[in-house]
Amino acid sequence: MHFQSLATALALCSTTLAAQLTQVSNYGGSAKAKPGMWVYQPDSVKSDALVVAIHSCQSSAQKYFANSKIPWKQGSDRKGYVSVWPSSTTECWDVSSKSTLTHDGGGDSNAIANMIKYAITQYKIDPKKVFVTGGSSGAMMSNVMAATYPDLITAVSLYSGVPAGCFVSSSGASAAWNNTCSGGSSTATGQKWGDVVRAMYPGYNGTRPKIQFWHGSADTTLSPNNYKETLKQWTNVFGVSETPTSSKPDTPEKNYRTDDFGPDVEGIWAQGVGHSVPSHLDASEAWFGL
């Protein structure tokens, strides 16, 4: 009985000490938007990197974290990096209003930037190792974060999104759906798409985060045309050609094609895949240098 009691006590202790997704009630900053901030600090922190995992529509930090198809908890456990899980207060992320499409504009992007700043200080993160990922609405926000806070982010890996600024709302609504963009009819030259990014942080001339973007050819929610428009946008921002410098068929798996456009832009086209492309932890971590 004594040994059974000891075993039970040890088991309870182990459960208590196990890493859990934990809410940060006050991450600071002056943004008007106040999405929730959740943090996962693995039991064994072995890295000074940070991964920000941004959920899709009709989800939350807790749901995204618990989703077996979202691998970033496993990545945190395996490689020992802290991950931040923002949680929207609306059905989808605000990637539409001027406040979120402007550096320090007070919208959702501003709030997530404040979470990053908090995490850098609180968890002793190397500011040169801040990585952002997300799917669908979270992918859209990942692109917006790359445009509005290039000074905070090192690299982005986004799954099934749209170009930064594509979902802009003419009415100024904070989380508006844009049928023109989702349907693939928002097309422009690379120069114009690049100007959209540059206008989100006027005067910024520093380093831009590396961009890796994934899209499925059979996506009926966010048209596959958005892959090409995203490609135009970021190749223009980086001043590189829209013609790949290398193309690898069946990479990272069969029916996927990985195209590199110099060292800072990478597109993965998933033939026959719908919305949204499943997260590929190894390929995203490799892009981040983790």
mmCIF file of C-alpha atoms in Angstrom:
data_model
loop_
_atom_site.group_PDB
_atom_site.id
_atom_site.type_symbol
_atom_site.label_atom_id
_atom_site.label_comp_id
_atom_site.label_asym_id
_atom_site.label_seq_id
_atom_site.Cartn_x
_atom_site.Cartn_y
_atom_site.Cartn_z
ATOM 1 C CA MET A 1 0.000 0.000 0.000
ATOM 2 C CA HIS A 2 2.861 2.299 0.901
ATOM 3 C CA PHE A 3 4.489 1.813 -2.507
ATOM 4 C CA GLN A 4 1.136 2.314 -4.276
ATOM 5 C CA SER A 5 0.616 5.592 -2.415
ATOM 6 C CA LEU A 6 4.132 6.732 -3.300
ATOM 7 C CA ALA A 7 3.620 5.840 -6.953
ATOM 8 C CA THR A 8 0.330 7.733 -7.009
ATOM 9 C CA ALA A 9 1.939 10.773 -5.412
ATOM 10 C CA LEU A 10 4.800 10.729 -7.918
ATOM 11 C CA ALA A 11 2.376 10.413 -10.799
ATOM 12 C CA LEU A 12 0.365 13.384 -9.547
ATOM 13 C CA CYS A 13 3.552 15.386 -9.076
ATOM 14 C CA SER A 14 4.675 14.538 -12.597
ATOM 15 C CA THR A 15 1.310 15.614 -14.000
ATOM 16 C CA THR A 16 1.457 18.867 -12.053
ATOM 17 C CA LEU A 17 4.922 19.724 -13.308
ATOM 18 C CA ALA A 18 4.264 18.846 -16.958
ATOM 19 C CA ALA A 19 4.367 21.799 -19.346
ATOM 20 C CA GLN A 20 0.972 23.262 -20.186
ATOM 21 C CA LEU A 21 -0.433 25.985 -22.398
ATOM 22 C CA THR A 22 -0.643 28.977 -20.065
ATOM 23 C CA GLN A 23 -2.428 32.293 -20.493
ATOM 24 C CA VAL A 24 -0.603 35.597 -20.051
ATOM 25 C CA SER A 25 -3.218 37.998 -18.738
ATOM 26 C CA ASN A 26 -1.323 41.231 -19.358
ATOM 27 C CA TYR A 27 1.330 41.315 -22.072
ATOM 28 C CA GLY A 28 1.395 45.115 -22.213
ATOM 29 C CA GLY A 29 1.465 47.589 -25.044
ATOM 30 C CA SER A 30 -0.992 50.246 -26.164
ATOM 31 C CA ALA A 31 -2.889 48.337 -28.886
ATOM 32 C CA LYS A 32 -6.662 48.783 -28.728
ATOM 33 C CA ALA A 33 -7.190 45.210 -29.896
ATOM 34 C CA LYS A 34 -6.778 42.697 -27.061
ATOM 35 C CA PRO A 35 -6.540 39.146 -28.390
ATOM 36 C CA GLY A 36 -5.514 36.589 -25.797
ATOM 37 C CA MET A 37 -1.914 35.488 -25.361
ATOM 38 C CA TRP A 38 -1.115 31.887 -24.513
ATOM 39 C CA VAL A 39 2.383 30.483 -24.057
ATOM 40 C CA TYR A 40 3.820 26.985 -24.168
ATOM 41 C CA GLN A 41 7.138 26.648 -22.380
ATOM 42 C CA PRO A 42 8.395 23.061 -22.753
ATOM 43 C CA ASP A 43 9.686 21.187 -19.706
ATOM 44 C CA SER A 44 13.185 21.361 -21.156
ATOM 45 C CA VAL A 45 13.965 24.719 -22.774
ATOM 46 C CA LYS A 46 16.973 24.144 -25.021
ATOM 47 C CA SER A 47 16.602 26.987 -27.488
ATOM 48 C CA ASP A 48 16.411 30.790 -27.355
ATOM 49 C CA ALA A 49 14.072 30.834 -30.369
ATOM 50 C CA LEU A 50 10.363 31.737 -30.383
ATOM 51 C CA VAL A 51 7.641 30.352 -32.660
ATOM 52 C CA VAL A 52 4.326 32.239 -32.878
ATOM 53 C CA ALA A 53 1.526 29.912 -34.058
ATOM 54 C CA ILE A 54 -1.555 31.794 -35.290
ATOM 55 C CA HIS A 55 -4.858 29.903 -35.505
ATOM 56 C CA SER A 56 -7.407 29.763 -38.321
ATOM 57 C CA CYS A 57 -11.014 31.037 -38.327
ATOM 58 C CA GLN A 58 -13.484 29.570 -35.832
ATOM 59 C CA SER A 59 -10.635 28.466 -33.618
ATOM 60 C CA SER A 60 -8.671 29.667 -30.605
ATOM 61 C CA ALA A 61 -5.250 29.281 -29.047
ATOM 62 C CA GLN A 62 -6.475 26.317 -27.005
ATOM 63 C CA LYS A 63 -8.151 24.552 -29.937
ATOM 64 C CA TYR A 64 -5.207 25.133 -32.258
ATOM 65 C CA PHE A 65 -2.777 23.895 -29.618
ATOM 66 C CA ALA A 66 -4.841 20.747 -29.042
ATOM 67 C CA ASN A 67 -5.271 20.004 -32.778
ATOM 68 C CA SER A 68 -3.262 16.879 -33.571
ATOM 69 C CA LYS A 69 -2.649 18.192 -37.111
ATOM 70 C CA ILE A 70 -0.902 21.292 -35.767
ATOM 71 C CA PRO A 71 2.611 20.134 -34.832
ATOM 72 C CA TRP A 72 4.105 23.103 -33.037
ATOM 73 C CA LYS A 73 3.652 21.704 -29.525
ATOM 74 C CA GLN A 74 5.593 18.619 -30.641
ATOM 75 C CA GLY A 75 8.217 20.900 -32.167
ATOM 76 C CA SER A 76 8.532 22.827 -28.902
ATOM 77 C CA ASP A 77 8.909 19.595 -26.943
ATOM 78 C CA ARG A 78 11.393 18.100 -29.397
ATOM 79 C CA LYS A 79 13.682 21.091 -29.908
ATOM 80 C CA GLY A 80 13.018 22.994 -26.703
ATOM 81 C CA TYR A 81 11.767 26.353 -28.012
ATOM 82 C CA VAL A 82 9.015 28.475 -26.473
ATOM 83 C CA SER A 83 5.870 28.976 -28.555
ATOM 84 C CA VAL A 84 3.256 31.736 -28.334
ATOM 85 C CA TRP A 85 -0.358 31.065 -29.347
ATOM 86 C CA PRO A 86 -2.415 34.233 -29.932
ATOM 87 C CA SER A 87 -6.192 33.868 -29.552
ATOM 88 C CA SER A 88 -8.549 36.078 -31.558
ATOM 89 C CA THR A 89 -11.555 37.771 -29.971
ATOM 90 C CA THR A 90 -13.456 37.542 -33.277
ATOM 91 C CA GLU A 91 -14.326 34.623 -35.556
ATOM 92 C CA CYS A 92 -11.352 35.342 -37.815
ATOM 93 C CA TRP A 93 -8.274 37.520 -37.428
ATOM 94 C CA ASP A 94 -8.550 41.148 -38.426
ATOM 95 C CA VAL A 95 -6.515 41.353 -41.621
ATOM 96 C CA SER A 96 -8.812 43.977 -43.118
ATOM 97 C CA SER A 97 -8.782 47.268 -41.195
ATOM 98 C CA LYS A 98 -6.306 50.119 -41.462
ATOM 99 C CA SER A 99 -5.441 49.675 -37.780
ATOM 100 C CA THR A 100 -4.134 46.159 -38.349
ATOM 101 C CA LEU A 101 -2.570 46.900 -41.744
ATOM 102 C CA THR A 102 -0.432 49.695 -40.279
ATOM 103 C CA HIS A 103 2.689 49.455 -38.109
ATOM 104 C CA ASP A 104 1.686 50.371 -34.543
ATOM 105 C CA GLY A 105 -1.865 51.002 -35.756
ATOM 106 C CA GLY A 106 -3.530 49.500 -32.697
ATOM 107 C CA GLY A 107 -5.118 46.448 -34.367
ATOM 108 C CA ASP A 108 -4.613 42.699 -34.021
ATOM 109 C CA SER A 109 -1.172 42.799 -35.664
ATOM 110 C CA ASN A 110 -0.069 45.422 -33.123
ATOM 111 C CA ALA A 111 -1.285 43.227 -30.262
ATOM 112 C CA ILE A 112 0.605 40.171 -31.569
ATOM 113 C CA ALA A 113 3.726 42.341 -31.916
ATOM 114 C CA ASN A 114 3.293 43.265 -28.242
ATOM 115 C CA MET A 115 3.101 39.560 -27.386
ATOM 116 C CA ILE A 116 6.390 39.005 -29.216
ATOM 117 C CA LYS A 117 8.045 41.871 -27.335
ATOM 118 C CA TYR A 118 6.780 40.500 -24.025
ATOM 119 C CA ALA A 119 8.040 37.001 -24.858
ATOM 120 C CA ILE A 120 11.489 38.251 -25.906
ATOM 121 C CA THR A 121 11.971 39.809 -22.467
ATOM 122 C CA GLN A 122 10.158 37.261 -20.323
ATOM 123 C CA TYR A 123 11.605 34.093 -21.879
ATOM 124 C CA LYS A 124 15.048 35.415 -22.864
ATOM 125 C CA ILE A 125 14.421 35.005 -26.582
ATOM 126 C CA ASP A 126 17.081 35.959 -29.121
ATOM 127 C CA PRO A 127 15.422 38.792 -31.110
ATOM 128 C CA LYS A 128 17.023 37.331 -34.255
ATOM 129 C CA LYS A 129 15.137 34.049 -33.770
ATOM 130 C CA VAL A 130 11.470 35.053 -33.878
ATOM 131 C CA PHE A 131 9.409 32.919 -36.262
ATOM 132 C CA VAL A 132 5.747 33.140 -37.257
ATOM 133 C CA THR A 133 3.448 30.482 -38.716
ATOM 134 C CA GLY A 134 -0.273 29.986 -39.225
ATOM 135 C CA GLY A 135 -2.984 28.457 -41.378
ATOM 136 C CA SER A 136 -5.815 30.097 -43.349
ATOM 137 C CA SER A 137 -6.783 33.237 -41.389
ATOM 138 C CA GLY A 138 -3.620 32.650 -39.344
ATOM 139 C CA ALA A 139 -1.639 32.510 -42.589
ATOM 140 C CA MET A 140 -3.166 35.825 -43.656
ATOM 141 C CA MET A 141 -2.129 37.312 -40.319
ATOM 142 C CA SER A 142 1.354 35.815 -40.688
ATOM 143 C CA ASN A 143 1.711 37.713 -43.975
ATOM 144 C CA VAL A 144 0.376 40.891 -42.366
ATOM 145 C CA MET A 145 2.846 40.501 -39.487
ATOM 146 C CA ALA A 146 5.717 40.163 -41.974
ATOM 147 C CA ALA A 147 4.617 43.415 -43.614
ATOM 148 C CA THR A 148 3.816 45.450 -40.498
ATOM 149 C CA TYR A 149 6.571 44.229 -38.155
ATOM 150 C CA PRO A 150 9.559 43.199 -40.296
ATOM 151 C CA ASP A 151 11.803 44.522 -37.527
ATOM 152 C CA LEU A 152 10.483 41.890 -35.082
ATOM 153 C CA ILE A 153 10.289 38.776 -37.245
ATOM 154 C CA THR A 154 13.069 36.630 -38.690
ATOM 155 C CA ALA A 155 11.088 34.245 -40.917
ATOM 156 C CA VAL A 156 7.528 33.204 -41.720
ATOM 157 C CA SER A 157 6.027 29.877 -42.847
ATOM 158 C CA LEU A 158 2.365 30.272 -43.767
ATOM 159 C CA TYR A 159 -0.184 27.737 -44.979
ATOM 160 C CA SER A 160 -3.005 28.583 -47.405
ATOM 161 C CA GLY A 161 -3.227 32.342 -47.061
ATOM 162 C CA VAL A 162 -3.426 35.413 -49.301
ATOM 163 C CA PRO A 163 -1.080 38.332 -50.027
ATOM 164 C CA ALA A 164 -0.630 40.882 -47.262
ATOM 165 C CA GLY A 165 -3.335 43.527 -47.670
ATOM 166 C CA CYS A 166 -5.448 41.436 -50.044
ATOM 167 C CA PHE A 167 -8.342 41.263 -47.558
ATOM 168 C CA VAL A 168 -8.431 45.035 -47.043
ATOM 169 C CA SER A 169 -11.906 46.335 -46.179
ATOM 170 C CA SER A 170 -13.295 49.320 -48.067
ATOM 171 C CA SER A 171 -15.698 49.929 -45.165
ATOM 172 C CA GLY A 172 -12.954 49.822 -42.542
ATOM 173 C CA ALA A 173 -14.501 46.818 -40.825
ATOM 174 C CA SER A 174 -12.059 45.042 -38.534
ATOM 175 C CA ALA A 175 -12.639 41.428 -39.591
ATOM 176 C CA ALA A 176 -14.404 41.667 -42.931
ATOM 177 C CA TRP A 177 -14.581 38.845 -45.457
ATOM 178 C CA ASN A 178 -13.333 39.842 -48.900
ATOM 179 C CA ASN A 179 -14.927 37.733 -51.636
ATOM 180 C CA THR A 180 -12.798 39.301 -54.369
ATOM 181 C CA CYS A 181 -9.608 38.231 -52.632
ATOM 182 C CA SER A 182 -10.817 34.827 -51.428
ATOM 183 C CA GLY A 183 -12.120 34.064 -54.917
ATOM 184 C CA GLY A 184 -8.756 34.821 -56.501
ATOM 185 C CA SER A 185 -9.828 37.943 -58.379
ATOM 186 C CA SER A 186 -7.552 40.370 -56.524
ATOM 187 C CA THR A 187 -4.688 40.552 -58.992
ATOM 188 C CA ALA A 188 -1.982 43.164 -59.423
ATOM 189 C CA THR A 189 1.570 43.578 -60.608
ATOM 190 C CA GLY A 190 4.394 42.615 -58.325
ATOM 191 C CA GLN A 191 5.230 46.304 -57.966
ATOM 192 C CA LYS A 192 1.737 47.139 -56.724
ATOM 193 C CA TRP A 193 1.676 44.210 -54.312
ATOM 194 C CA GLY A 194 5.113 45.200 -53.056
ATOM 195 C CA ASP A 195 3.913 48.766 -52.571
ATOM 196 C CA VAL A 196 1.089 47.426 -50.385
ATOM 197 C CA VAL A 197 3.683 45.831 -48.089
ATOM 198 C CA ARG A 198 5.918 48.906 -48.027
ATOM 199 C CA ALA A 199 2.949 51.168 -47.208
ATOM 200 C CA MET A 200 2.240 49.197 -44.040
ATOM 201 C CA TYR A 201 5.487 50.427 -42.469
ATOM 202 C CA PRO A 202 6.421 53.632 -44.323
ATOM 203 C CA GLY A 203 10.085 54.480 -44.315
ATOM 204 C CA TYR A 204 11.268 51.079 -43.134
ATOM 205 C CA ASN A 205 14.528 50.138 -44.840
ATOM 206 C CA GLY A 206 15.771 47.315 -42.638
ATOM 207 C CA THR A 207 15.886 43.550 -43.043
ATOM 208 C CA ARG A 208 12.698 41.745 -44.095
ATOM 209 C CA PRO A 209 11.687 38.305 -42.778
ATOM 210 C CA LYS A 210 12.194 35.301 -45.037
ATOM 211 C CA ILE A 211 8.862 34.119 -46.469
ATOM 212 C CA GLN A 212 7.794 30.517 -47.071
ATOM 213 C CA PHE A 213 4.226 30.027 -48.312
ATOM 214 C CA TRP A 214 2.187 26.890 -49.047
ATOM 215 C CA HIS A 215 -0.983 26.515 -51.123
ATOM 216 C CA GLY A 216 -3.094 23.665 -52.422
ATOM 217 C CA SER A 217 -4.191 23.490 -56.065
ATOM 218 C CA ALA A 218 -7.668 22.298 -55.021
ATOM 219 C CA ASP A 219 -8.344 25.009 -52.412
ATOM 220 C CA THR A 220 -11.986 26.130 -52.736
ATOM 221 C CA THR A 221 -11.938 28.484 -49.709
ATOM 222 C CA LEU A 222 -9.002 30.710 -50.641
ATOM 223 C CA SER A 223 -8.388 30.434 -54.375
ATOM 224 C CA PRO A 224 -5.070 28.916 -55.509
ATOM 225 C CA ASN A 225 -4.620 32.138 -57.514
ATOM 226 C CA ASN A 226 -3.512 33.664 -54.221
ATOM 227 C CA TYR A 227 -0.327 31.598 -54.424
ATOM 228 C CA LYS A 228 0.747 33.454 -57.559
ATOM 229 C CA GLU A 229 -0.218 36.841 -56.124
ATOM 230 C CA THR A 230 1.715 36.131 -52.908
ATOM 231 C CA LEU A 231 4.681 35.131 -55.041
ATOM 232 C CA LYS A 232 4.493 38.394 -56.979
ATOM 233 C CA GLN A 233 4.311 40.362 -53.753
ATOM 234 C CA TRP A 234 7.296 38.955 -51.926
ATOM 235 C CA THR A 235 9.614 38.545 -54.899
ATOM 236 C CA ASN A 236 9.037 42.254 -55.524
ATOM 237 C CA VAL A 237 9.696 43.158 -51.888
ATOM 238 C CA PHE A 238 12.979 41.248 -52.020
ATOM 239 C CA GLY A 239 13.810 42.503 -55.510
ATOM 240 C CA VAL A 240 14.142 39.046 -57.076
ATOM 241 C CA SER A 241 12.730 37.410 -60.193
ATOM 242 C CA GLU A 242 9.426 35.527 -60.264
ATOM 243 C CA THR A 243 11.312 32.756 -62.062
ATOM 244 C CA PRO A 244 12.550 30.134 -59.583
ATOM 245 C CA THR A 245 16.258 29.838 -58.934
ATOM 246 C CA SER A 246 15.583 26.166 -58.131
ATOM 247 C CA SER A 247 12.577 23.860 -58.369
ATOM 248 C CA LYS A 248 12.265 20.521 -56.573
ATOM 249 C CA PRO A 249 9.389 18.204 -57.593
ATOM 250 C CA ASP A 250 7.885 15.812 -55.029
ATOM 251 C CA THR A 251 9.324 17.921 -52.208
ATOM 252 C CA PRO A 252 8.739 17.736 -49.259
ATOM 253 C CA GLU A 253 6.439 14.872 -50.302
ATOM 254 C CA LYS A 254 4.893 13.390 -53.426
ATOM 255 C CA ASN A 255 2.790 15.826 -55.514
ATOM 256 C CA TYR A 256 4.293 18.840 -53.743
ATOM 257 C CA ARG A 257 6.721 21.148 -55.545
ATOM 258 C CA THR A 258 9.130 23.453 -53.745
ATOM 259 C CA ASP A 259 10.302 26.532 -55.656
ATOM 260 C CA ASP A 260 13.006 28.834 -54.346
ATOM 261 C CA PHE A 261 13.304 32.434 -55.460
ATOM 262 C CA GLY A 262 16.700 33.211 -54.013
ATOM 263 C CA PRO A 263 17.409 32.593 -50.319
ATOM 264 C CA ASP A 264 14.493 34.573 -48.856
ATOM 265 C CA VAL A 265 11.358 33.485 -50.741
ATOM 266 C CA GLU A 266 10.068 29.921 -51.051
ATOM 267 C CA GLY A 267 6.758 28.665 -52.410
ATOM 268 C CA ILE A 268 5.370 25.148 -51.989
ATOM 269 C CA TRP A 269 2.623 24.132 -54.403
ATOM 270 C CA ALA A 270 0.569 21.154 -53.211
ATOM 271 C CA GLN A 271 -1.060 19.446 -56.209
ATOM 272 C CA GLY A 272 -4.536 18.088 -55.448
ATOM 273 C CA VAL A 273 -4.562 19.438 -51.879
ATOM 274 C CA GLY A 274 -7.508 21.506 -50.658
ATOM 275 C CA HIS A 275 -7.897 24.012 -47.833
ATOM 276 C CA SER A 276 -5.751 24.054 -45.919
ATOM 277 C CA VAL A 277 -2.378 22.458 -46.607
ATOM 278 C CA PRO A 278 -1.351 20.340 -43.586
ATOM 279 C CA SER A 279 1.493 21.733 -41.513
ATOM 280 C CA HIS A 280 4.885 20.212 -42.315
ATOM 281 C CA LEU A 281 6.895 20.657 -39.136
ATOM 282 C CA ASP A 282 10.284 19.544 -40.485
ATOM 283 C CA ALA A 283 10.103 21.750 -43.583
ATOM 284 C CA SER A 284 8.914 24.803 -41.638
ATOM 285 C CA GLU A 285 11.528 24.312 -38.927
ATOM 286 C CA ALA A 286 14.218 23.924 -41.605
ATOM 287 C CA TRP A 287 13.090 27.236 -43.142
ATOM 288 C CA PHE A 288 13.378 28.821 -39.701
ATOM 289 C CA GLY A 289 16.808 27.289 -39.131
ATOM 290 C CA LEU A 290 15.614 25.367 -36.087
#
